Coordinates of C-alpha atoms in Angstrom, one line a residue:
T4 CA -59.2 -18.7 109.1
L5 CA -57.1 -21.8 108.2
M6 CA -58.5 -24.9 110.0
A7 CA -56.6 -28.2 110.4
N8 CA -58.5 -31.5 111.4
F9 CA -56.1 -33.2 113.8
R10 CA -57.7 -36.1 115.8
L11 CA -55.9 -36.1 118.9
K12 CA -55.9 -39.2 121.4
I13 CA -55.2 -37.5 124.5
Y14 CA -54.8 -40.1 127.2
L15 CA -55.6 -38.5 130.8
N16 CA -53.8 -40.6 133.5
A17 CA -55.1 -41.0 137.1
W18 CA -52.3 -38.7 138.5
S19 CA -52.7 -36.1 135.8
T20 CA -55.4 -34.1 134.2
N21 CA -53.4 -32.6 131.4
G22 CA -52.8 -34.3 128.0
T23 CA -50.7 -32.9 125.3
G24 CA -50.4 -33.2 121.5
S25 CA -48.4 -31.5 118.9
P26 CA -49.4 -32.0 115.3
P27 CA -46.5 -31.5 113.0
G28 CA -46.3 -29.3 109.8
L29 CA -47.8 -26.0 111.1
S30 CA -47.4 -23.0 109.1
P31 CA -45.9 -19.7 111.2
F32 CA -48.3 -16.9 111.8
S33 CA -51.4 -18.9 111.0
N34 CA -54.7 -19.4 112.6
Y35 CA -55.6 -23.1 113.3
R36 CA -58.7 -24.8 115.0
V37 CA -58.3 -28.1 116.9
F38 CA -61.0 -30.6 117.1
A39 CA -60.6 -33.1 120.0
V40 CA -62.5 -36.3 121.0
P41 CA -61.5 -38.0 124.2
T42 CA -61.5 -41.5 124.7
D43 CA -60.6 -43.8 127.5
M44 CA -58.9 -47.4 127.8
H45 CA -62.1 -49.0 128.0
G46 CA -63.5 -47.6 124.7
N47 CA -65.6 -44.8 126.0
I48 CA -66.0 -42.0 123.6
G49 CA -66.7 -38.3 124.9
V50 CA -70.2 -37.1 124.1
N51 CA -69.1 -33.8 122.7
V52 CA -66.5 -32.7 120.1
S53 CA -64.2 -30.2 121.7
T54 CA -62.7 -27.4 119.8
F55 CA -60.1 -24.6 120.4
D56 CA -58.4 -22.0 118.4
F57 CA -55.0 -20.8 118.2
K58 CA -52.5 -18.9 116.2
T59 CA -48.9 -19.7 115.6
V60 CA -46.3 -16.9 116.3
A61 CA -44.1 -15.6 113.5
D62 CA -41.1 -17.8 112.6
K63 CA -38.1 -16.4 113.8
A64 CA -35.8 -19.4 113.8
V65 CA -32.9 -19.7 111.8
P66 CA -32.4 -23.2 110.0
K67 CA -29.9 -25.1 111.8
W68 CA -27.4 -28.0 110.3
F69 CA -27.7 -31.3 112.0
T70 CA -24.3 -32.1 113.5
G71 CA -21.8 -32.7 110.9
Y72 CA -23.5 -31.6 108.0
P73 CA -23.2 -30.7 105.1
I74 CA -21.1 -33.9 104.2
V75 CA -19.2 -34.5 101.1
Q76 CA -18.6 -38.1 100.4
N77 CA -18.2 -40.7 97.2
V78 CA -15.5 -38.3 95.9
T79 CA -14.0 -39.6 92.4
H80 CA -11.8 -37.7 90.0
R81 CA -14.7 -35.8 88.4
D82 CA -17.8 -36.0 90.8
A83 CA -18.9 -36.1 94.4
L84 CA -22.2 -36.4 96.5
V85 CA -23.2 -33.8 99.0
L86 CA -25.6 -34.5 101.9
F87 CA -27.6 -31.6 103.3
M88 CA -29.8 -32.1 106.6
L89 CA -31.4 -29.3 108.9
D90 CA -33.8 -28.9 111.6
E91 CA -36.8 -27.4 109.6
P92 CA -38.1 -27.1 106.0
C93 CA -35.8 -24.6 104.1
T94 CA -33.9 -24.0 100.9
V95 CA -30.2 -24.7 100.6
S96 CA -28.1 -22.8 98.0
Y97 CA -24.8 -24.1 97.2
I98 CA -21.7 -23.6 94.8
T99 CA -18.4 -25.6 94.3
I100 CA -15.4 -23.4 93.4
P101 CA -11.7 -24.1 93.2
A102 CA -10.2 -24.1 96.7
S103 CA -7.8 -21.4 95.7
D104 CA -10.4 -18.9 94.7
Q105 CA -11.6 -16.0 96.8
V106 CA -14.6 -16.7 99.0
P107 CA -17.8 -15.0 97.8
T108 CA -20.4 -13.3 99.9
L109 CA -23.3 -15.0 101.4
G110 CA -25.5 -13.2 99.2
S111 CA -23.5 -14.5 96.0
V112 CA -23.7 -18.0 97.1
K113 CA -27.7 -17.6 97.1
V114 CA -27.7 -16.4 93.4
H115 CA -25.0 -19.0 92.4
K116 CA -22.2 -16.7 91.7
D117 CA -18.5 -16.7 92.5
A118 CA -16.5 -13.8 94.0
A119 CA -15.9 -12.5 90.5
A120 CA -19.7 -12.4 89.9
N121 CA -19.5 -15.1 87.5
D122 CA -22.4 -17.8 87.3
V123 CA -21.5 -21.0 88.8
P124 CA -22.6 -23.8 86.1
A125 CA -25.5 -25.8 87.1
A126 CA -23.2 -29.0 87.6
L127 CA -21.4 -27.1 90.4
G128 CA -24.2 -25.3 92.3
G129 CA -27.7 -24.6 92.6
D130 CA -30.7 -24.9 95.2
T131 CA -32.2 -28.0 97.1
Q132 CA -35.1 -28.3 99.2
I133 CA -35.4 -29.9 102.7
V134 CA -38.7 -31.0 102.9
A135 CA -38.9 -31.7 106.8
W136 CA -37.0 -31.9 109.9
G137 CA -34.3 -34.4 109.8
K138 CA -35.1 -35.3 106.1
M139 CA -31.8 -35.5 104.1
A140 CA -31.2 -34.0 100.7
T141 CA -28.5 -35.3 98.4
V142 CA -27.0 -33.5 95.3
K143 CA -24.3 -34.6 92.8
I144 CA -21.5 -32.2 91.9
S145 CA -20.0 -33.2 88.4
T146 CA -17.6 -31.9 85.9
L147 CA -14.8 -31.7 88.4
A148 CA -11.0 -31.9 87.7
P149 CA -9.0 -34.8 88.9
S150 CA -6.4 -34.3 91.7
T151 CA -7.8 -30.9 92.4
E152 CA -9.0 -29.1 95.8
Y153 CA -12.5 -27.7 95.6
R154 CA -14.5 -25.9 98.2
L155 CA -18.1 -26.5 98.8
L156 CA -20.1 -23.4 100.1
A157 CA -23.6 -23.7 101.3
V158 CA -26.2 -21.5 103.1
A159 CA -29.9 -22.3 104.3
Y160 CA -32.9 -20.1 104.7
D161 CA -36.5 -20.8 105.4
E162 CA -39.9 -19.5 103.8
S163 CA -39.9 -16.7 106.4
A164 CA -36.7 -15.2 105.0
N165 CA -34.8 -16.4 108.2
S166 CA -31.2 -17.0 106.8
Q167 CA -28.1 -18.3 108.1
N168 CA -25.5 -15.6 108.4
E169 CA -22.4 -17.8 108.0
L170 CA -21.5 -20.2 105.0
A171 CA -20.9 -23.8 105.5
N172 CA -17.4 -24.1 104.0
I173 CA -16.0 -27.7 103.3
V174 CA -12.7 -28.2 101.3
F175 CA -12.3 -31.7 99.5
R176 CA -10.0 -33.1 96.9
T177 CA -10.9 -35.2 93.9
T178 CA -8.9 -38.4 93.3
Q179 CA -6.5 -39.2 90.6
D180 CA -7.9 -40.2 87.2
I181 CA -7.0 -43.7 86.6
T182 CA -10.1 -44.5 84.6
P183 CA -9.8 -44.4 80.5
P184 CA -12.5 -42.6 78.7
V185 CA -15.6 -45.0 77.5
F186 CA -17.9 -44.3 74.6
V187 CA -21.5 -43.9 75.6
S188 CA -23.5 -46.4 73.8
P189 CA -24.6 -46.3 70.9
S190 CA -21.6 -44.3 70.2
P191 CA -19.5 -44.4 68.1
E192 CA -22.1 -44.6 65.2
A193 CA -22.4 -43.8 61.6
L194 CA -25.1 -41.4 60.3
Q195 CA -26.5 -40.0 57.1
V196 CA -24.5 -42.7 55.3
Q197 CA -24.8 -41.8 51.5
A198 CA -22.8 -43.1 48.3
K199 CA -19.8 -40.9 49.0
S200 CA -20.3 -39.5 52.6
F201 CA -21.3 -40.2 56.1
I202 CA -21.1 -38.7 59.6
I203 CA -19.5 -40.3 62.3
R204 CA -21.1 -39.5 65.9
V205 CA -19.3 -39.9 69.0
V206 CA -20.2 -39.3 72.9
M207 CA -17.8 -39.8 75.7
D208 CA -18.2 -40.4 79.5
E209 CA -15.6 -37.7 80.3
P210 CA -13.7 -34.9 78.6
C211 CA -10.9 -36.3 76.4
T212 CA -9.1 -36.4 73.1
L213 CA -10.5 -38.8 70.4
Y214 CA -8.0 -39.7 67.5
Y215 CA -9.5 -41.4 64.3
T216 CA -8.6 -42.7 61.2
L217 CA -10.9 -43.8 58.2
V218 CA -9.6 -46.5 55.6
K219 CA -11.1 -49.0 53.3
Y220 CA -11.9 -52.2 54.9
N221 CA -12.6 -55.8 54.0
A222 CA -12.5 -59.2 55.7
S223 CA -8.7 -59.7 55.1
S224 CA -7.8 -56.1 56.0
P225 CA -5.4 -55.7 58.9
N226 CA -6.3 -53.6 61.8
S227 CA -4.7 -50.3 62.9
T228 CA -2.4 -50.4 66.1
F229 CA -2.9 -47.9 68.7
A230 CA 0.3 -46.0 67.5
Q231 CA -1.2 -45.8 63.9
V232 CA -4.3 -44.2 65.0
L233 CA -2.6 -41.7 67.2
G234 CA -0.3 -41.0 64.4
G235 CA -2.8 -40.4 61.6
L236 CA -1.6 -43.7 59.7
S237 CA -3.2 -46.4 58.0
P238 CA -2.6 -50.0 58.7
A239 CA 0.2 -50.1 55.8
N240 CA 1.6 -46.8 57.6
K241 CA 0.3 -44.5 54.9
V242 CA 0.0 -40.9 56.1
L243 CA -3.7 -40.1 55.9
A244 CA -5.2 -36.8 55.0
T245 CA -6.0 -34.7 57.9
T246 CA -7.0 -31.5 56.2
G247 CA -9.0 -30.4 52.8
N248 CA -12.1 -32.0 51.4
A249 CA -11.2 -35.6 52.0
I250 CA -10.2 -35.9 55.7
R251 CA -9.1 -39.4 56.6
A252 CA -7.7 -38.9 60.0
G253 CA -7.9 -36.3 63.0
R254 CA -8.7 -35.5 66.5
I255 CA -11.8 -34.5 68.4
D256 CA -11.4 -32.6 71.6
V257 CA -14.4 -33.9 73.5
L258 CA -14.8 -31.0 76.1
A259 CA -17.7 -32.3 78.0
P260 CA -19.1 -35.7 79.0
S261 CA -22.4 -37.1 77.8
P262 CA -24.8 -36.0 76.6
V263 CA -22.7 -33.5 74.4
K264 CA -22.5 -35.2 70.9
Y265 CA -19.5 -34.6 68.4
D266 CA -20.1 -35.1 64.8
V267 CA -17.4 -35.5 62.0
Q268 CA -18.3 -35.2 58.2
F269 CA -16.5 -37.6 56.0
S270 CA -16.8 -37.0 52.1
K271 CA -15.4 -38.0 48.5
L272 CA -15.7 -41.8 49.6
D273 CA -15.8 -44.5 47.0
P274 CA -19.4 -45.9 46.6
I275 CA -20.2 -49.2 47.9
S276 CA -16.9 -49.5 50.0

């Protein structure tokens, strides 16, 4: 027998002999014992502790969304926030797919798969917990493409296996990308520097293409222009090697944002240069 010790202050009014109390957080189909101590407004406490037992019924209620939920907000060119709120503790499974894709079944959403049975990446789907009535859960969806319509699909179910039989279905559009890529500190950085070689490491805040050149440099050396770096040229407009064992220029296709690291090996350098 499960016993929960709730001290219920039940105020008995002159015109009523019944008081009520409903402790929160009970589990379905469980035995409980209530211990009750009456007190009046004058501070008189009852002589005895009264008890009564009861058993909660099986939970057959399906979790219900609060009006207006789920909510997709703070949409940018690459991510968005999703707010979930329901009327009981439960699990919410969700996925995000291109709006043009076929809508998968409810069962597929629960295991985070699209209509083609492909796993949805963790950045675009997963599970979140609603811990109590009216408590909001927030998840961040990321790695979205700019200026693209997406579809958020979600379904809620509780610990008694009561499941919604209809998917929440919200279409939203990401914004245009007008933000240039940014290095994630401490990137770019030189690692494993030797007499004739080193590695450059870069980490970016979004997928992008990074162009680079490597030249000898001293205090009087000119800097390269944007056009020279993009064209693989030195400050003197000399074409730099992009292949072989002495690469001095090239590009890195950064396919994912931080924390993915990209390393480029440089060798056949002049010592102490």
